[in-house]
């Protein structure tokens, strides 16, 4: 695997323009997420620069723009709040240590080549937790948007403190937040094509606040430290070690999902194919260094990536260009940034939360299956009011159980135990004649398709069909996949049949199934001559066995 992305200058103009536009989109979001996380505006800026640089250099999606995102910020905010509340002096360092753990988690996933499996999650679960994160972002930014002090205790605390929050309302700041949302929502599409509405709102409302409300008591970013970031030494507390590792893994997983989904969008726009595992390593390196240098965690950002591609970017040079422009803008405009009202950033963050909500699914929830809707809303509520890990865990478990049940019911129809030809078996004329020739003394046990553990009960039910049959043919020739549980169930069927003196013949022509059965010791149950890969040969052998038994009985 090539470690570094080679800088290609064949599309120099497109990449520079893409990087410039992506930087313009990134700046207001980085500030908003930095403030929303509780780590400070500079943490958002450092995250946008550091993650963007390393992900562009090491990642596997050439046009991907990586920076702090709404979902990652929500998790980071809860981590920062929890750590600082318990350890005021070193809590922030512990929170950045969690970001490092997230980066290491992503690197491990990439090295283990798990990229292609990251997004194999039921859509109802993904929709539920993404919408839940959007709700959290909106709820937690309500207080800053109206000029009130942010309540403690997460979403539950925000609801409980709502009367107190409303009593602190500052109408000037509320107007600024509403104006910000209004500009973002209603900026004409033609203008949006050239300038991101977030930047328009940031500049316009900040200028108005500076000239008309300069002497008014409103919350502003204040002085920010935009010097070169200092190294954050990984900090652990024994009592919090397990929680920190778990939070880091959750943060890393969320970053993986966010990045992989955005990479797929980039592929669709550019008609290319990203390298999932390399992208995870790039994201991991970015988050590791972001944590080490006091930056927010991040992932592939859909908005920045789409803007980057639509402006003409084709290579990783666009991501590096964006980083250079951000560095120049941040270090050159730190005094201006300090005057930005918090309410403006809260308005931008609320719009991000609204965008994260899966409106397409919410609008059609009443039209989809009842089970899918219940899972989606259950995950959403658990995400908002309980915990993201619990929400996803329960959602995936229930969704998979439902899927397995439906698949099992469908596959159970492909299990048939028949002693005469009734048209439900895939036999040709000669094979049907051979089965009828046995006059019911052959039990033809036919399985097809994907045999997973959910159909084991259906197979077990057929055990009662052994009856007076002398030979049992187990036909696995149309089985595309044989689950370990099914192999063990068939083994029990074979043992039960042999205990009542039934002869077993197995038709297996799938090499993978053959290897699995041999590994499980089937050669000790069934002789090599009774493993046959042709139905006609199996039926001939079964009839010969019956005739031999008859001749032996007559001789006795």
Coordinates of C-alpha atoms in Angstrom, one line a residue:
X1 CA 0.0 0.0 0.0
X2 CA 1.3 3.4 -1.0
X3 CA 1.6 5.4 2.2
X4 CA 1.7 9.0 1.0
X5 CA -0.7 10.4 -1.7
X6 CA 1.5 11.7 -4.5
X7 CA 0.9 15.4 -5.3
X8 CA -0.4 15.6 -8.8
X9 CA -0.4 19.1 -10.5
X10 CA -2.2 18.1 -13.7
X11 CA -5.4 19.6 -12.3
X12 CA -3.7 22.5 -10.5
X13 CA -6.4 25.2 -11.1
X14 CA -9.3 22.9 -10.2
X15 CA -7.6 21.7 -7.0
X16 CA -6.6 25.2 -5.9
X17 CA -10.1 26.5 -6.5
X18 CA -11.6 23.5 -4.8
X19 CA -9.3 23.9 -1.8
X20 CA -10.1 27.7 -1.5
X21 CA -13.9 27.1 -1.6
X22 CA -13.7 24.2 0.9
X23 CA -11.6 26.5 3.2
X24 CA -14.4 29.1 3.1
X25 CA -16.9 26.5 4.0
X26 CA -14.7 25.1 6.8
X27 CA -13.9 28.3 8.7
X28 CA -17.3 29.1 10.2
X29 CA -18.1 25.4 10.9
X30 CA -14.7 24.9 12.6
X31 CA -15.4 27.9 14.9
X32 CA -19.0 26.8 15.6
X33 CA -18.0 23.2 16.4
X34 CA -15.1 24.4 18.6
X35 CA -17.3 26.5 20.7
X36 CA -20.1 23.9 20.8
X37 CA -17.7 21.2 22.0
X38 CA -16.6 23.2 25.0
X39 CA -12.9 22.9 24.0
X40 CA -12.8 26.4 22.5
X41 CA -12.8 27.9 19.1
X42 CA -9.1 27.3 18.6
X43 CA -9.7 23.5 19.1
X44 CA -12.1 23.6 16.2
X45 CA -9.6 25.5 14.0
X46 CA -6.7 23.2 15.0
X47 CA -8.9 20.1 14.2
X48 CA -9.9 21.5 10.8
X49 CA -6.2 22.1 9.9
X50 CA -4.6 19.0 11.4
X51 CA -7.1 16.4 10.3
X52 CA -7.5 18.0 6.9
X53 CA -3.7 17.9 6.4
X54 CA -3.0 14.3 7.5
X55 CA -6.2 12.8 5.9
X56 CA -5.3 14.4 2.6
X57 CA -1.7 13.2 2.8
X58 CA -2.5 9.6 3.9
X59 CA -6.2 9.0 3.0
X60 CA -7.7 6.9 0.3
X61 CA -10.2 9.3 -1.1
X62 CA -8.5 11.9 -3.2
X63 CA -11.2 14.6 -3.0
X64 CA -12.4 14.0 0.5
X65 CA -12.4 17.1 2.8
X66 CA -11.8 16.1 6.5
X67 CA -12.6 18.3 9.4
X68 CA -14.7 18.4 12.7
X69 CA -18.2 17.3 11.9
X70 CA -21.6 17.6 13.8
X71 CA -21.8 14.0 15.0
X72 CA -18.2 14.0 16.2
X73 CA -18.6 17.3 17.9
X74 CA -21.7 16.0 19.8
X75 CA -19.7 13.1 21.2
X76 CA -16.7 15.2 22.0
X77 CA -18.9 17.8 23.8
X78 CA -20.2 15.0 26.2
X79 CA -16.6 13.8 26.7
X80 CA -15.3 17.3 27.5
X81 CA -18.2 18.0 29.8
X82 CA -17.8 14.7 31.7
X83 CA -14.0 14.9 32.1
X84 CA -13.8 18.6 33.1
X85 CA -16.6 18.2 35.7
X86 CA -14.7 15.4 37.4
X87 CA -11.1 16.6 36.8
X88 CA -11.1 20.4 36.3
X89 CA -7.4 20.7 36.0
X90 CA -6.6 17.8 33.6
X91 CA -10.1 17.0 32.2
X92 CA -9.4 18.7 28.9
X93 CA -6.2 16.8 28.4
X94 CA -8.1 13.6 29.1
X95 CA -10.7 14.5 26.5
X96 CA -8.0 15.1 23.9
X97 CA -6.5 11.7 25.0
X98 CA -9.9 10.2 24.0
X99 CA -9.4 11.8 20.6
X100 CA -6.0 10.0 20.3
X101 CA -7.6 6.7 21.2
X102 CA -10.2 7.3 18.5
X103 CA -7.4 7.9 16.0
X104 CA -5.6 4.7 17.1
X105 CA -8.9 2.8 16.8
X106 CA -9.3 4.0 13.2
X107 CA -5.8 3.0 12.3
X108 CA -6.3 -0.5 13.7
X109 CA -9.5 -0.8 11.7
X110 CA -7.6 0.2 8.6
X111 CA -4.7 -2.1 9.2
X112 CA -7.1 -5.0 9.8
X113 CA -8.8 -4.1 6.5
X114 CA -12.3 -3.6 8.1
X115 CA -13.2 -0.6 5.9
X116 CA -15.6 -2.4 3.7
X117 CA -17.5 -3.7 6.8
X118 CA -17.9 -0.4 8.6
X119 CA -21.1 0.7 6.8
X120 CA -22.8 -2.8 6.9
X121 CA -25.3 -1.5 9.4
X122 CA -29.1 -1.5 9.1
X123 CA -30.3 1.8 7.6
X124 CA -32.9 2.2 10.3
X125 CA -30.1 2.2 12.9
X126 CA -27.9 4.7 11.0
X127 CA -30.9 6.9 10.4
X128 CA -31.9 6.8 14.0
X129 CA -28.6 7.6 15.6
X130 CA -27.7 10.3 13.0
X131 CA -31.1 12.0 13.6
X132 CA -30.6 11.6 17.3
X133 CA -27.2 13.4 17.1
X134 CA -28.9 16.1 15.1
X135 CA -31.5 16.5 17.9
X136 CA -28.8 16.7 20.5
X137 CA -26.9 19.4 18.6
X138 CA -30.0 21.5 18.2
X139 CA -31.0 21.1 21.9
X140 CA -27.6 21.8 23.3
X141 CA -27.2 24.9 21.1
X142 CA -30.5 26.4 22.1
X143 CA -29.2 28.1 25.2
X144 CA -26.2 29.8 23.5
X145 CA -28.5 30.9 20.7
X146 CA -30.7 32.9 23.1
X147 CA -27.7 34.3 25.0
X148 CA -28.2 32.0 28.1
X149 CA -25.7 30.0 30.0
X150 CA -25.3 26.4 28.7
X151 CA -26.9 24.0 31.2
X152 CA -25.1 21.1 32.6
X153 CA -26.3 17.5 32.5
X154 CA -26.6 16.9 28.8
X155 CA -30.0 16.7 27.1
X156 CA -31.9 15.8 30.2
X157 CA -30.2 18.7 32.1
X158 CA -31.1 21.0 29.2
X159 CA -34.8 20.1 29.4
X160 CA -34.9 20.3 33.2
X161 CA -33.2 23.7 33.1
X162 CA -35.4 25.1 30.3
X163 CA -37.4 27.5 32.6
X164 CA -34.2 28.9 34.0
X165 CA -32.7 29.1 30.5
X166 CA -35.7 31.0 29.1
X167 CA -35.5 33.4 32.0
X168 CA -31.9 34.4 30.9
X169 CA -33.0 35.2 27.3
X170 CA -31.0 38.0 25.6
X171 CA -33.2 39.4 22.8
X172 CA -30.2 40.9 20.9
X173 CA -28.4 37.5 20.8
X174 CA -31.6 35.7 20.0
X175 CA -32.2 38.1 17.1
X176 CA -28.6 37.4 15.9
X177 CA -29.1 33.6 16.0
X178 CA -32.5 33.9 14.1
X179 CA -30.9 36.3 11.6
X180 CA -28.1 33.7 11.1
X181 CA -30.6 30.9 10.5
X182 CA -32.6 33.2 8.2
X183 CA -29.5 34.1 6.0
X184 CA -28.4 30.4 5.8
X185 CA -31.9 29.2 4.8
X186 CA -33.0 32.0 2.5
X187 CA -29.8 33.0 0.7
X188 CA -30.6 32.7 -3.0
X189 CA -29.3 29.6 -4.7
X190 CA -27.3 31.7 -7.2
X191 CA -25.3 33.3 -4.4
X192 CA -24.9 30.0 -2.6
X193 CA -23.2 28.7 -5.6
X194 CA -20.3 31.2 -5.1
X195 CA -20.3 31.9 -1.4
X196 CA -21.4 29.5 1.4
X197 CA -24.4 31.0 3.3
X198 CA -22.6 30.1 6.6
X199 CA -19.8 32.5 5.8
X200 CA -22.2 35.2 4.7
X201 CA -24.1 34.9 8.0
X202 CA -20.8 34.9 10.0
X203 CA -19.5 38.0 8.3
X204 CA -22.7 40.0 8.1
X205 CA -24.0 39.4 11.6
X206 CA -20.5 39.8 13.1
X207 CA -20.1 43.2 11.4
X208 CA -23.5 44.3 12.5
X209 CA -22.7 43.2 16.1
X210 CA -19.4 45.0 16.0
X211 CA -20.7 48.4 14.8
X212 CA -24.2 48.5 16.3
X213 CA -23.8 46.5 19.5
X214 CA -20.1 47.0 20.4
X215 CA -21.0 48.3 23.8
X216 CA -23.8 45.8 24.4
X217 CA -23.2 42.9 26.7
X218 CA -23.3 39.9 24.4
X219 CA -21.3 36.7 24.5
X220 CA -18.4 36.7 22.0
X221 CA -15.6 34.2 21.2
X222 CA -13.1 36.5 22.8
X223 CA -9.4 36.3 22.5
X224 CA -8.2 33.0 21.0
X225 CA -4.8 31.4 21.1
X226 CA -3.9 30.9 17.5
X227 CA -0.2 30.3 18.2
X228 CA 1.4 27.0 17.2
X229 CA -0.4 24.3 19.1
X230 CA 1.3 22.8 22.1
X231 CA 1.7 19.1 22.6
X232 CA -0.9 17.5 24.8
X233 CA 0.6 14.7 26.8
X234 CA -1.8 11.6 26.9
X235 CA -3.5 11.8 30.3
X236 CA -5.3 8.9 32.0
X237 CA -7.1 8.5 35.3
X238 CA -7.3 4.8 36.5
X239 CA -10.9 5.3 37.5
X240 CA -11.8 6.7 34.1
X241 CA -9.6 4.4 32.0
X242 CA -12.4 2.1 30.8
X243 CA -14.7 5.0 30.1
X244 CA -12.0 6.8 28.1
X245 CA -11.2 3.8 26.0
X246 CA -14.9 3.1 25.3
X247 CA -15.5 6.7 24.4
X248 CA -12.5 6.6 22.1
X249 CA -13.7 3.5 20.3
X250 CA -17.2 5.1 19.9
X251 CA -15.7 8.3 18.6
X252 CA -13.4 6.3 16.2
X253 CA -16.3 4.1 15.0
X254 CA -18.5 7.2 14.4
X255 CA -15.7 8.8 12.5
X256 CA -15.2 5.7 10.4
X257 CA -18.9 5.6 9.5
X258 CA -19.0 9.3 8.8
X259 CA -15.9 9.1 6.5
X260 CA -17.0 6.0 4.7
X261 CA -20.4 7.4 3.9
X262 CA -18.9 10.6 2.6
X263 CA -16.3 8.6 0.6
X264 CA -19.2 6.8 -1.2
X265 CA -20.7 10.2 -2.0
X266 CA -17.4 11.4 -3.4
X267 CA -17.1 8.2 -5.5
X268 CA -20.6 8.8 -7.0
X269 CA -19.7 12.4 -7.9
X270 CA -16.2 11.6 -9.4
X271 CA -17.0 8.2 -10.8
X272 CA -14.0 6.8 -9.0
X273 CA -13.5 4.2 -6.2
X274 CA -11.9 5.1 -2.9
X275 CA -9.6 2.9 -0.8
X276 CA -11.5 2.2 2.4
X277 CA -8.7 0.8 4.5
X278 CA -6.3 3.5 3.5
X279 CA -8.9 6.2 4.2
X280 CA -9.4 4.8 7.7
X281 CA -5.6 4.9 8.3
X282 CA -5.5 8.5 7.0
X283 CA -8.4 9.5 9.2
X284 CA -6.8 7.7 12.2
X285 CA -3.5 9.5 11.7
X286 CA -5.3 12.8 11.5
X287 CA -7.3 12.3 14.7
X288 CA -4.3 11.0 16.5
X289 CA -2.3 14.1 15.8
X290 CA -5.3 16.3 16.3
X291 CA -5.6 14.9 19.8
X292 CA -1.9 15.3 20.4
X293 CA -2.1 19.0 19.4
X294 CA -5.3 19.9 21.1
X295 CA -7.7 19.8 18.2
X296 CA -11.2 18.4 17.8
X297 CA -11.8 15.0 16.3
X298 CA -13.1 14.9 12.7
X299 CA -14.1 12.9 9.7
X300 CA -14.9 13.2 6.1
X301 CA -17.3 16.2 5.8
X302 CA -20.1 15.9 3.2
X303 CA -20.6 19.6 2.6
X304 CA -16.9 20.4 2.2
X305 CA -16.3 17.4 0.0
X306 CA -19.2 18.1 -2.3
X307 CA -18.2 21.8 -2.7
X308 CA -14.6 20.7 -3.3
X309 CA -15.6 18.4 -6.1
X310 CA -18.1 20.7 -7.7
X311 CA -15.5 23.5 -7.8
X312 CA -13.2 21.3 -9.9
X313 CA -11.0 19.3 -7.5
X314 CA -9.7 15.9 -8.5
X315 CA -6.7 15.2 -6.3
X316 CA -5.5 15.4 -2.7
X317 CA -3.8 18.7 -3.6
X318 CA -7.2 20.3 -3.0
X319 CA -7.2 19.2 0.6
X320 CA -3.7 20.4 1.2
X321 CA -4.5 23.8 -0.4
X322 CA -7.5 24.1 1.9
X323 CA -5.2 23.6 4.9
X324 CA -2.7 26.3 3.7
X325 CA -5.6 28.8 3.2
X326 CA -7.0 28.1 6.6
X327 CA -3.7 28.6 8.3
X328 CA -3.2 31.9 6.5
X329 CA -6.7 33.1 7.3
X330 CA -6.7 32.0 10.9
X331 CA -3.3 33.4 11.8
X332 CA -4.0 36.6 9.9
X333 CA -7.4 37.3 11.2
X334 CA -7.3 36.2 14.9
X335 CA -8.4 39.7 16.1
X336 CA -11.4 39.7 13.9
X337 CA -12.4 36.1 14.9
X338 CA -12.4 37.1 18.6
X339 CA -15.3 39.6 17.9
X340 CA -17.7 36.9 16.5
X341 CA -20.8 36.6 18.7
X342 CA -21.4 33.1 20.2
X343 CA -25.1 33.3 19.0
X344 CA -24.0 33.4 15.4
X345 CA -22.0 30.2 15.8
X346 CA -24.9 28.6 17.7
X347 CA -27.1 29.5 14.8
X348 CA -24.7 27.8 12.4
X349 CA -24.5 24.7 14.6
X350 CA -28.3 24.5 14.8
X351 CA -28.5 24.5 11.0
X352 CA -26.0 21.7 10.9
X353 CA -28.2 19.8 13.4
X354 CA -31.2 20.3 11.2
X355 CA -29.3 19.0 8.2
X356 CA -28.1 15.9 10.1
X357 CA -31.7 14.9 10.8
X358 CA -32.8 12.2 8.2
X359 CA -35.7 14.2 6.8
X360 CA -36.1 11.8 3.9
X361 CA -36.8 8.9 6.2
X362 CA -38.9 10.9 8.7
X363 CA -41.2 12.1 6.0
X364 CA -41.8 8.5 4.8
X365 CA -41.8 6.8 8.2
X366 CA -45.5 6.2 8.0
X367 CA -45.1 4.4 4.7
X368 CA -42.3 2.0 5.5
X369 CA -42.6 -1.1 7.6
X370 CA -43.8 -0.7 11.2
X371 CA -40.7 -2.6 12.5
X372 CA -38.3 -0.4 10.7
X373 CA -40.0 2.8 11.9
X374 CA -40.0 1.5 15.5
X375 CA -36.3 0.7 15.4
X376 CA -35.4 4.1 13.9
X377 CA -37.4 6.1 16.5
X378 CA -36.2 3.8 19.3
X379 CA -32.5 4.4 18.4
X380 CA -33.2 8.1 18.0
X381 CA -34.7 8.4 21.5
X382 CA -32.1 6.2 23.1
X383 CA -29.4 8.3 21.4
X384 CA -30.8 11.5 22.7
X385 CA -31.8 10.5 26.2
X386 CA -29.6 7.5 27.1
X387 CA -26.4 6.8 25.3
X388 CA -25.1 6.4 21.7
X389 CA -23.4 3.0 22.3
X390 CA -26.5 1.6 24.0
X391 CA -28.7 3.0 21.2
X392 CA -26.6 1.5 18.4
X393 CA -26.1 -1.8 20.2
X394 CA -29.8 -2.3 20.9
X395 CA -30.8 -1.1 17.4
X396 CA -28.3 -3.4 15.6
X397 CA -29.3 -6.4 17.7
X398 CA -33.1 -5.9 17.2
X399 CA -32.7 -5.1 13.5
X400 CA -30.5 -8.2 12.9
X401 CA -32.9 -10.5 14.8
X402 CA -35.8 -9.3 12.7
X403 CA -33.8 -9.7 9.5
X404 CA -32.7 -13.2 10.5
X405 CA -36.3 -14.1 11.4
X406 CA -37.5 -13.0 8.0
X407 CA -34.7 -14.7 6.2
X408 CA -35.2 -17.9 8.2
X409 CA -38.9 -18.0 7.3
X410 CA -38.1 -17.5 3.7
X411 CA -35.3 -20.1 3.7
X412 CA -37.4 -22.6 5.6
X413 CA -39.4 -23.0 2.4
X414 CA -36.3 -24.5 0.8
X415 CA -36.2 -27.4 3.2
X416 CA -38.1 -30.4 2.0
X417 CA -38.2 -34.0 3.2
X418 CA -40.0 -36.1 0.6
X419 CA -40.3 -39.8 -0.1
X420 CA -42.0 -39.6 -3.5
X421 CA -41.9 -37.2 -6.3
X422 CA -44.5 -34.5 -6.0
X423 CA -43.0 -31.9 -8.2
X424 CA -41.3 -29.9 -5.5
X425 CA -37.9 -31.4 -6.0
X426 CA -35.5 -30.3 -8.8
X427 CA -35.2 -33.9 -10.3
X428 CA -35.1 -34.9 -13.9
X429 CA -37.3 -37.7 -15.3
X430 CA -34.8 -40.5 -14.6
X431 CA -34.1 -39.3 -11.0
X432 CA -37.9 -39.1 -10.4
X433 CA -38.2 -42.7 -11.6
X434 CA -35.4 -43.9 -9.3
X435 CA -37.1 -42.2 -6.3
X436 CA -40.4 -43.8 -7.1
X437 CA -38.8 -47.1 -7.7
X438 CA -37.9 -47.2 -4.0
X439 CA -41.6 -47.1 -3.1
X440 CA -41.2 -44.7 -0.2
X441 CA -38.2 -46.3 1.4
X442 CA -35.9 -43.4 0.4
X443 CA -36.3 -40.1 2.2
X444 CA -35.0 -37.3 0.0
X445 CA -34.0 -34.4 2.3
X446 CA -33.5 -31.4 0.1
X447 CA -32.0 -28.0 1.1
X448 CA -31.1 -25.0 -1.1
X449 CA -29.9 -21.4 -0.9
X450 CA -28.3 -19.8 2.1
X451 CA -28.6 -22.1 5.2
X452 CA -28.1 -19.9 8.3
X453 CA -28.6 -20.8 11.9
X454 CA -32.2 -19.4 11.9
X455 CA -33.4 -22.3 9.9
X456 CA -32.0 -25.0 12.2
X457 CA -35.5 -25.4 13.8
X458 CA -37.0 -26.0 10.5
X459 CA -34.5 -28.8 9.8
X460 CA -35.0 -30.3 13.3
X461 CA -38.8 -30.4 12.6
X462 CA -38.0 -32.7 9.7
X463 CA -36.4 -35.3 12.0
X464 CA -39.9 -36.7 12.7
X465 CA -40.1 -37.6 9.0
X466 CA -37.6 -40.4 9.3
X467 CA -40.4 -43.0 9.8
X468 CA -39.8 -46.3 8.1
X469 CA -37.5 -45.0 5.5
X470 CA -34.4 -47.1 5.0
X471 CA -32.1 -44.6 3.2
X472 CA -31.9 -40.9 3.8
X473 CA -30.4 -38.8 1.0
X474 CA -29.3 -35.3 2.2
X475 CA -29.0 -33.1 -0.9
X476 CA -26.8 -30.0 -0.3
X477 CA -26.0 -29.5 -4.0
X478 CA -28.0 -26.3 -4.2
X479 CA -26.8 -24.9 -0.9
X480 CA -24.7 -21.7 -1.6
X481 CA -23.7 -21.2 2.0
X482 CA -23.7 -23.6 4.9
X483 CA -23.7 -22.1 8.4
X484 CA -21.8 -23.8 11.2
X485 CA -25.0 -24.2 13.2
X486 CA -26.7 -25.9 10.2
X487 CA -23.7 -28.2 9.7
X488 CA -24.1 -29.3 13.4
X489 CA -27.8 -29.7 13.0
X490 CA -27.4 -31.9 10.0
X491 CA -24.8 -33.9 12.0
X492 CA -27.4 -34.5 14.7
X493 CA -29.8 -35.6 12.0
X494 CA -27.3 -38.1 10.7
X495 CA -26.6 -39.5 14.1
X496 CA -30.3 -39.8 14.9
X497 CA -30.9 -41.6 11.6
X498 CA -28.0 -44.0 12.2
X499 CA -29.2 -44.9 15.6
X500 CA -32.4 -46.3 14.1
X501 CA -30.4 -48.1 11.4
X502 CA -30.9 -45.7 8.5
X503 CA -28.3 -45.4 5.8
X504 CA -27.1 -41.9 5.0
X505 CA -26.0 -40.6 1.5
X506 CA -25.0 -37.0 1.1
X507 CA -24.9 -35.1 -2.1
X508 CA -22.4 -32.3 -1.8
X509 CA -20.8 -30.5 -4.8
X510 CA -19.9 -27.2 -3.2
X511 CA -16.2 -27.4 -2.3
X512 CA -16.5 -24.9 0.6
X513 CA -19.3 -27.0 2.1
X514 CA -17.3 -30.2 1.6
X515 CA -14.3 -28.7 3.4
X516 CA -16.5 -27.5 6.3
X517 CA -18.1 -30.9 6.7
X518 CA -14.7 -32.6 6.7
X519 CA -13.3 -30.2 9.2
X520 CA -16.2 -31.0 11.5
X521 CA -15.4 -34.7 11.3
X522 CA -18.2 -35.9 9.0
X523 CA -15.7 -38.5 7.6
X524 CA -16.1 -40.4 10.9
X525 CA -19.9 -40.5 10.4
X526 CA -20.2 -41.2 6.7
X527 CA -17.9 -43.2 4.5
X528 CA -16.3 -41.7 1.5
X529 CA -18.4 -43.7 -0.9
X530 CA -21.6 -42.1 0.6
X531 CA -20.3 -38.6 -0.2
X532 CA -21.6 -38.2 -3.8
X533 CA -21.8 -35.1 -6.0
X534 CA -24.5 -36.3 -8.4
X535 CA -28.2 -36.8 -7.7
X536 CA -28.6 -39.7 -10.2
X537 CA -25.6 -41.5 -8.7
X538 CA -27.0 -41.0 -5.2
X539 CA -30.4 -42.4 -6.1
X540 CA -28.9 -45.4 -7.9
X541 CA -26.7 -46.0 -4.8
X542 CA -29.7 -45.7 -2.5
X543 CA -31.7 -48.3 -4.6
X544 CA -28.8 -50.6 -4.6
X545 CA -28.6 -50.4 -0.9
X546 CA -32.3 -51.2 -0.5
X547 CA -31.9 -54.2 -2.9
X548 CA -28.9 -55.4 -1.0
X549 CA -30.8 -55.2 2.3
X550 CA -33.7 -57.1 0.8
X551 CA -31.4 -59.8 -0.5
X552 CA -29.7 -60.1 2.8
X553 CA -33.1 -60.4 4.6
X554 CA -34.2 -63.1 2.2
X555 CA -30.9 -65.0 2.7
X556 CA -31.5 -65.0 6.4

